[in-house]
Short mmCIF file of N, CA and C in Angstrom, two decimals:
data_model
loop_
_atom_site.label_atom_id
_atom_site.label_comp_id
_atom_site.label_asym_id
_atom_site.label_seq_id
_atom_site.Cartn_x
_atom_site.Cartn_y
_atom_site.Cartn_z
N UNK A 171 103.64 44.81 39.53
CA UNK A 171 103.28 43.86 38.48
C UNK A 171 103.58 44.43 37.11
N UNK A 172 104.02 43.73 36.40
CA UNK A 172 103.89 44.01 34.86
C UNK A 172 102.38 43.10 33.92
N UNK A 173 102.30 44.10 33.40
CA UNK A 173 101.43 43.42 32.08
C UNK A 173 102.32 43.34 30.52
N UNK A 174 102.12 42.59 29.85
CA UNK A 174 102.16 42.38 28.45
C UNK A 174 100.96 42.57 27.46
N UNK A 175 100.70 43.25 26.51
CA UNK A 175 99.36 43.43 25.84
C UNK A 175 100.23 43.28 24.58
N UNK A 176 99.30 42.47 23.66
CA UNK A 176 99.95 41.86 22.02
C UNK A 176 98.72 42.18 21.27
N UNK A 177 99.15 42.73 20.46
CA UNK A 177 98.34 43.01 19.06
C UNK A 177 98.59 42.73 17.49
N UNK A 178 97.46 42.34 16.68
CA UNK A 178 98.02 42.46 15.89
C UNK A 178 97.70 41.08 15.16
N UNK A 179 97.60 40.03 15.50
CA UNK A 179 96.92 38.89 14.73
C UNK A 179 96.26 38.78 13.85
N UNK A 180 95.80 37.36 13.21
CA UNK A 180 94.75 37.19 12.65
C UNK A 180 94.83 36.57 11.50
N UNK A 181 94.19 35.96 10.38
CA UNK A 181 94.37 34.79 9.86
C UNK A 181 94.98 35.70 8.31
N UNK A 182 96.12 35.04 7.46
CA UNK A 182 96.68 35.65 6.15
C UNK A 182 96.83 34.30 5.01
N UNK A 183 96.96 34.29 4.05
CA UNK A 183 97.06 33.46 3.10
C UNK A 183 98.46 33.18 3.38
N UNK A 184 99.30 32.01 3.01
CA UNK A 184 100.57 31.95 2.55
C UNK A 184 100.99 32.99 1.71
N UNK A 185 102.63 33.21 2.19
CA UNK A 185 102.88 34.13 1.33
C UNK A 185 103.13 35.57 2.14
N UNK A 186 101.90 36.05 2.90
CA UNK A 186 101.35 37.35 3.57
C UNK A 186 102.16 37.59 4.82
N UNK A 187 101.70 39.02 4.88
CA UNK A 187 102.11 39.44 6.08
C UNK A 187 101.72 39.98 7.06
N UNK A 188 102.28 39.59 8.14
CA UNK A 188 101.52 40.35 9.20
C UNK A 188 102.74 41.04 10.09
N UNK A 189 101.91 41.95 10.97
CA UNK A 189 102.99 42.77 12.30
C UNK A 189 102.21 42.12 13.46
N UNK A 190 102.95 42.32 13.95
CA UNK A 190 102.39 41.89 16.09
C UNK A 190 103.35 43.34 16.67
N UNK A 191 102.50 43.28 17.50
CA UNK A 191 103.24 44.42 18.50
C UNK A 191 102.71 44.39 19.97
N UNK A 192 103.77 44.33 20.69
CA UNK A 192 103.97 43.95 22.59
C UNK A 192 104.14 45.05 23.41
N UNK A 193 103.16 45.70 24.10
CA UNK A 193 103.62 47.16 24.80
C UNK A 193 103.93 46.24 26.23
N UNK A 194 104.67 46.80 26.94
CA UNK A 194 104.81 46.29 28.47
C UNK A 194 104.45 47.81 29.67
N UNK A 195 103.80 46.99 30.82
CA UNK A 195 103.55 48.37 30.95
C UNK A 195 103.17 47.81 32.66
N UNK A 196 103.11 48.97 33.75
CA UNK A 196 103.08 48.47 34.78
C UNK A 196 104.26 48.76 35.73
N UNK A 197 104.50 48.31 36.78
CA UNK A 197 105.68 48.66 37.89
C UNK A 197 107.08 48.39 37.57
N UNK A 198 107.48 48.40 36.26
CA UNK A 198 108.51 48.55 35.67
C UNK A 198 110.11 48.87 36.08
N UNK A 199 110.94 48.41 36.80
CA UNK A 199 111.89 49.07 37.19
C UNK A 199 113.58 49.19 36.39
N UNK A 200 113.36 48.13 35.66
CA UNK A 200 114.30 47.30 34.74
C UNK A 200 113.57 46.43 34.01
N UNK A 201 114.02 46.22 32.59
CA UNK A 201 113.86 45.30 31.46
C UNK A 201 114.85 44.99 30.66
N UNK A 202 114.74 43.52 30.69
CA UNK A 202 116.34 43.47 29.78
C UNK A 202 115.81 42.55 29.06
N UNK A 203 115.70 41.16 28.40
CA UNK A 203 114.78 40.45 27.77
C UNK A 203 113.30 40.66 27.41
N UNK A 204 113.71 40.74 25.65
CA UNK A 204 112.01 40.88 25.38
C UNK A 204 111.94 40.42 24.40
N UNK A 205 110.83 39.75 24.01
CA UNK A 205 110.85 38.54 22.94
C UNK A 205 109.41 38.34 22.69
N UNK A 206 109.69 37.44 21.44
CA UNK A 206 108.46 36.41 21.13
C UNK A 206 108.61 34.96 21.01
N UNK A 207 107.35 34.53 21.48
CA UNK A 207 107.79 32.94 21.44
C UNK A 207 106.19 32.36 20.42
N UNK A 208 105.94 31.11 20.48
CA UNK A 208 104.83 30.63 19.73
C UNK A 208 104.85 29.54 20.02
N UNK A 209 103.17 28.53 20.16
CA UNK A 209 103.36 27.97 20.28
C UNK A 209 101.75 27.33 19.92
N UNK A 210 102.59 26.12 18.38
CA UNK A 210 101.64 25.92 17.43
C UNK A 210 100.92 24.65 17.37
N UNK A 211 99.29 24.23 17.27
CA UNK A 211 98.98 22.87 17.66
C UNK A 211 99.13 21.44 17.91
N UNK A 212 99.25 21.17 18.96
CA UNK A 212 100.12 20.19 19.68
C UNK A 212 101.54 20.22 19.73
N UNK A 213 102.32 21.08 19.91
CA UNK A 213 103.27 21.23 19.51
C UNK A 213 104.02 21.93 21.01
N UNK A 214 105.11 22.04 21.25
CA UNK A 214 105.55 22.81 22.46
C UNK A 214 105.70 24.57 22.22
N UNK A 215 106.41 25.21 23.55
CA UNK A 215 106.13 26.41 23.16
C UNK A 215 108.02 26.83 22.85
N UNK A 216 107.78 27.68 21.29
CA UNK A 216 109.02 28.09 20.94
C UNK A 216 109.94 29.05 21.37
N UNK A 217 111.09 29.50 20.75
CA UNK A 217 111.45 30.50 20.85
C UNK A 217 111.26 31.22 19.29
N UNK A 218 110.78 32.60 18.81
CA UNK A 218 111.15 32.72 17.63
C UNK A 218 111.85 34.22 17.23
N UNK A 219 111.72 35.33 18.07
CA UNK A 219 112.92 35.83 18.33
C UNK A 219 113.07 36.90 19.58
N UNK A 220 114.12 37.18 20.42
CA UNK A 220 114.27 37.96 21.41
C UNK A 220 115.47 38.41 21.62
N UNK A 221 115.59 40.09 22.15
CA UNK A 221 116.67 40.69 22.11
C UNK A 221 116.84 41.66 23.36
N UNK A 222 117.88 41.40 23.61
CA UNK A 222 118.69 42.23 25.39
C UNK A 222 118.40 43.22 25.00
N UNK A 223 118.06 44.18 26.14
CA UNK A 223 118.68 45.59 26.19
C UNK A 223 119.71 46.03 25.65
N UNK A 224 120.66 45.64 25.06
CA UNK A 224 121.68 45.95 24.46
C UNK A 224 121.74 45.97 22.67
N UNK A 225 120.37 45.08 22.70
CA UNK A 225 119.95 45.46 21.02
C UNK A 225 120.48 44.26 20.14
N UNK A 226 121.08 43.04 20.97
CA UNK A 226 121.39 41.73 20.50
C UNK A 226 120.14 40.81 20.21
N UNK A 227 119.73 40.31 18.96
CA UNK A 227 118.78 39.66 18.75
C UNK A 227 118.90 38.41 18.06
N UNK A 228 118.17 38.09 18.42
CA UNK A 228 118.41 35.80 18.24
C UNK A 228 116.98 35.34 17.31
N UNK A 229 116.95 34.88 16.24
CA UNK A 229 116.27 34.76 15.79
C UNK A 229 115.99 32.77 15.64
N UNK A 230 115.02 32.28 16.11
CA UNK A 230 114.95 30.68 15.53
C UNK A 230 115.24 30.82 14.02
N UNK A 231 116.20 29.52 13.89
CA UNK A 231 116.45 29.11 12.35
C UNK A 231 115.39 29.14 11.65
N UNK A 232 114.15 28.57 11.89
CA UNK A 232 112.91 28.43 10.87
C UNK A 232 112.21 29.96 10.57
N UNK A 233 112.83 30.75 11.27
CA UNK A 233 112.10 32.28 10.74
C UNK A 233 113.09 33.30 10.30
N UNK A 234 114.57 32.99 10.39
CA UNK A 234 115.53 34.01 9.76
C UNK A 234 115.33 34.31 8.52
N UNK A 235 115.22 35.48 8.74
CA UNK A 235 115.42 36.06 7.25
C UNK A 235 113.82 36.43 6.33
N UNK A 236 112.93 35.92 6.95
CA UNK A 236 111.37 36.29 6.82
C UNK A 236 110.93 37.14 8.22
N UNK A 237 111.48 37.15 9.22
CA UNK A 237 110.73 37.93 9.94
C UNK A 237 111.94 39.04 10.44
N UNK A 238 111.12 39.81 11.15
CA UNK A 238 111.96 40.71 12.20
C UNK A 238 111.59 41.41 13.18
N UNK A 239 112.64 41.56 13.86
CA UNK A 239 112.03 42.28 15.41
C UNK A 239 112.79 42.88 15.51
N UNK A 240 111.70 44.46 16.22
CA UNK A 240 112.36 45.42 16.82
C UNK A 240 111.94 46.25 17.67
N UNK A 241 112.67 46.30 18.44
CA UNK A 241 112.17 47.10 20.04
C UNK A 241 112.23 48.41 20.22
N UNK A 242 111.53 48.76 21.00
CA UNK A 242 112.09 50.10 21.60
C UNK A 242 112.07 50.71 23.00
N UNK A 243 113.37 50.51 23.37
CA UNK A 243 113.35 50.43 25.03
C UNK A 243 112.78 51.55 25.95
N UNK A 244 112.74 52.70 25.39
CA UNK A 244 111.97 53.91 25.94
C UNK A 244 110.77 53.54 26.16
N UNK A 245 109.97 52.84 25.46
CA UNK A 245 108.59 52.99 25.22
C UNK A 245 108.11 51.78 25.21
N UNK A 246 108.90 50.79 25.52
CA UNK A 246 108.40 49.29 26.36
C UNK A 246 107.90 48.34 25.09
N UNK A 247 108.30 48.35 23.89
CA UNK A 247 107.60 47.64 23.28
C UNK A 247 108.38 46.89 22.16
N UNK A 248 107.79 45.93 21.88
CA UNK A 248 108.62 45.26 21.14
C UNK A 248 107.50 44.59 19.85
N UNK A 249 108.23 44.71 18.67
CA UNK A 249 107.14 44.43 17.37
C UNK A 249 107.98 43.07 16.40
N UNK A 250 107.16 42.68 16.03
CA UNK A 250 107.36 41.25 15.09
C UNK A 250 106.79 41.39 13.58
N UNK A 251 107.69 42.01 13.00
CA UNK A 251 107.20 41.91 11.46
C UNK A 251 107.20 40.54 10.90
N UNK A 252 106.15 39.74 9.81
CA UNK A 252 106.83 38.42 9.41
C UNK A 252 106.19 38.80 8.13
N UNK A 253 107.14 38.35 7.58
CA UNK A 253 107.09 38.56 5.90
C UNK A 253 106.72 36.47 5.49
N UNK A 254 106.44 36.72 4.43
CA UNK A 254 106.69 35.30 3.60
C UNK A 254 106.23 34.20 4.74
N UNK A 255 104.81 34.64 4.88
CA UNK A 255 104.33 33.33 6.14
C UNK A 255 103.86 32.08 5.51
N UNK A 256 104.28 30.93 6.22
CA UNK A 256 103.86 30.26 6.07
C UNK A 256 103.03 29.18 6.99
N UNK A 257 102.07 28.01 6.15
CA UNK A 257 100.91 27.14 6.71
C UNK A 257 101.96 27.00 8.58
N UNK A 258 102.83 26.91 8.44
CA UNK A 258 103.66 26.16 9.78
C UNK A 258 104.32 27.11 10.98
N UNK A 259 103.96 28.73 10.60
CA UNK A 259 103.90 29.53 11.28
C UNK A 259 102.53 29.84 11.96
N UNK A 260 101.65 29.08 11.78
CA UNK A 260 100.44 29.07 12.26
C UNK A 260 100.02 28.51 13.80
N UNK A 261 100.42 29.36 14.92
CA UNK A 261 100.44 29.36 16.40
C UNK A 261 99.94 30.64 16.99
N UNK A 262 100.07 30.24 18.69
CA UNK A 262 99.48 31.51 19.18
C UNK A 262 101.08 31.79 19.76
N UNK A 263 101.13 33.40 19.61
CA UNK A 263 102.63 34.05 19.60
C UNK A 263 102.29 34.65 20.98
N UNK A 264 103.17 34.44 21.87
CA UNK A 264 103.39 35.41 23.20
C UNK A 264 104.40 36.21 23.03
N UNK A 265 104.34 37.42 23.96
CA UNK A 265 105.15 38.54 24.14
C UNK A 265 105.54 37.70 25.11
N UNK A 266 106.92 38.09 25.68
CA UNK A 266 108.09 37.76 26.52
C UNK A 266 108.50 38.70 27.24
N UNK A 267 108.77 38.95 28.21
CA UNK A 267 109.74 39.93 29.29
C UNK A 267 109.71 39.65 30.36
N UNK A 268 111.48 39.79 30.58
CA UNK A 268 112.25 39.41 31.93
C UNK A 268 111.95 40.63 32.46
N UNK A 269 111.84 41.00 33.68
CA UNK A 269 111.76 42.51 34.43
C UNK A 269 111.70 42.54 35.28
N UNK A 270 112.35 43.31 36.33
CA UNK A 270 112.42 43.77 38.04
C UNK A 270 111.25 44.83 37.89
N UNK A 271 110.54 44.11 38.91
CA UNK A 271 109.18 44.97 39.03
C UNK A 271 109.49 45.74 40.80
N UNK A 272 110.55 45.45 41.33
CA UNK A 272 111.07 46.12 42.80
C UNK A 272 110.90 45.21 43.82
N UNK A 273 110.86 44.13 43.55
CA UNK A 273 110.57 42.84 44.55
C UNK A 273 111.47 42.07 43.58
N UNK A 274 111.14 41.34 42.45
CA UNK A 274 112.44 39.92 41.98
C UNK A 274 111.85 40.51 40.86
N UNK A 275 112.95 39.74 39.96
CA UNK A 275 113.45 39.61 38.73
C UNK A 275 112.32 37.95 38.26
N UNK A 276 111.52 38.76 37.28
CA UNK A 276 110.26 37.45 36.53
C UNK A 276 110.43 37.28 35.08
N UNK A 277 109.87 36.37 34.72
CA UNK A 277 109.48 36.55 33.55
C UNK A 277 108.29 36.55 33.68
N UNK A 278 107.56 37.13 32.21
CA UNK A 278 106.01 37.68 31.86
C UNK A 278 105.67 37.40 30.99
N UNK A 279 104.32 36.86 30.68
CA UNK A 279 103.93 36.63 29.47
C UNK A 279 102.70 37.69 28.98
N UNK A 280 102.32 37.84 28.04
CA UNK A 280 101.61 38.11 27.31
C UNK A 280 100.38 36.98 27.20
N UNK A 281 99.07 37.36 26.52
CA UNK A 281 97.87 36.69 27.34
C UNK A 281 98.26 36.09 25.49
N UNK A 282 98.64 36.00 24.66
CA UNK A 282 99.14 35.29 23.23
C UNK A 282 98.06 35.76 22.65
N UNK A 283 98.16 35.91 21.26
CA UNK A 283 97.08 36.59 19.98
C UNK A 283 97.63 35.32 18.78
N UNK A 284 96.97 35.08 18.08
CA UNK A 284 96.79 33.78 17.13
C UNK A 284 96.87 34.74 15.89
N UNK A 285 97.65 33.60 15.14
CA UNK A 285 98.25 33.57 13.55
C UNK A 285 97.90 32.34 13.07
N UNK A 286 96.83 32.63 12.03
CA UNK A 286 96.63 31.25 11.14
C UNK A 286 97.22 31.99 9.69
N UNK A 287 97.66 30.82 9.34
CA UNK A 287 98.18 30.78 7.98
C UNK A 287 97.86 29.90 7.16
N UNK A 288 96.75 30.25 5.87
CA UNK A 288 95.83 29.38 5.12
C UNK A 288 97.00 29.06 4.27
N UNK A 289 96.97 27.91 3.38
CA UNK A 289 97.94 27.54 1.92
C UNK A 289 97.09 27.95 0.65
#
């Protein structure tokens, strides 16, 4: 089994910033996708950014260039800086990972940590 554990939430003014950070951890055999997604009231669940093992990263249009992510594959974890938040970034953010745990290839979520963003 894998786990996902996310840290790092919690409510900021417009404007502010916050970090999140995703350790993965558990029967681990391979990881190649690891990401964040969100997903904000009544609303479906996003993509907002995730990057291969190879260090290729995809960012949703509505957060380029205010946020960033960066992993580190040794040490299973993956972090979400967001700069310049705003009222509409205000969701609960999951950690993401694809991984061969020695039986199949899953995806995993993270149990999600909440971002409110006051105006």
């Amino acid at each position: 089994q894998v786990q996902l554990v996310e840290s790092g939430g919690g409510l900021v003014q417009s404007g502010g910033s916050l970090r999140l950070s995703c350790a993965a951890s558990g029967s681990i055999l391979s990881l190649t996708t690891m990401g964040w997604y969100r997903q904000g009231p009544g609303k479906q669940r996003e993509l907002v950014a995730r990057s291969t093992s190879s260090g290729s990263t995809t960012y949703a249009d509505s957060v380029k260039g205010r946020f960033t992510m960066s992993r580190d594959n040794v040490k299973k974890t993956v972090d979400l800086q967001m700069n310049s938040l705003k009222p509409e970034d205000t969701a609960v953010y999951y950690c993401y990972a694809y991984a061969y745990s020695g039986s199949i290839w899953s995806d995993y979520w993270g149990q999600g940590t909440q971002v409110t963003v006051s105006s």
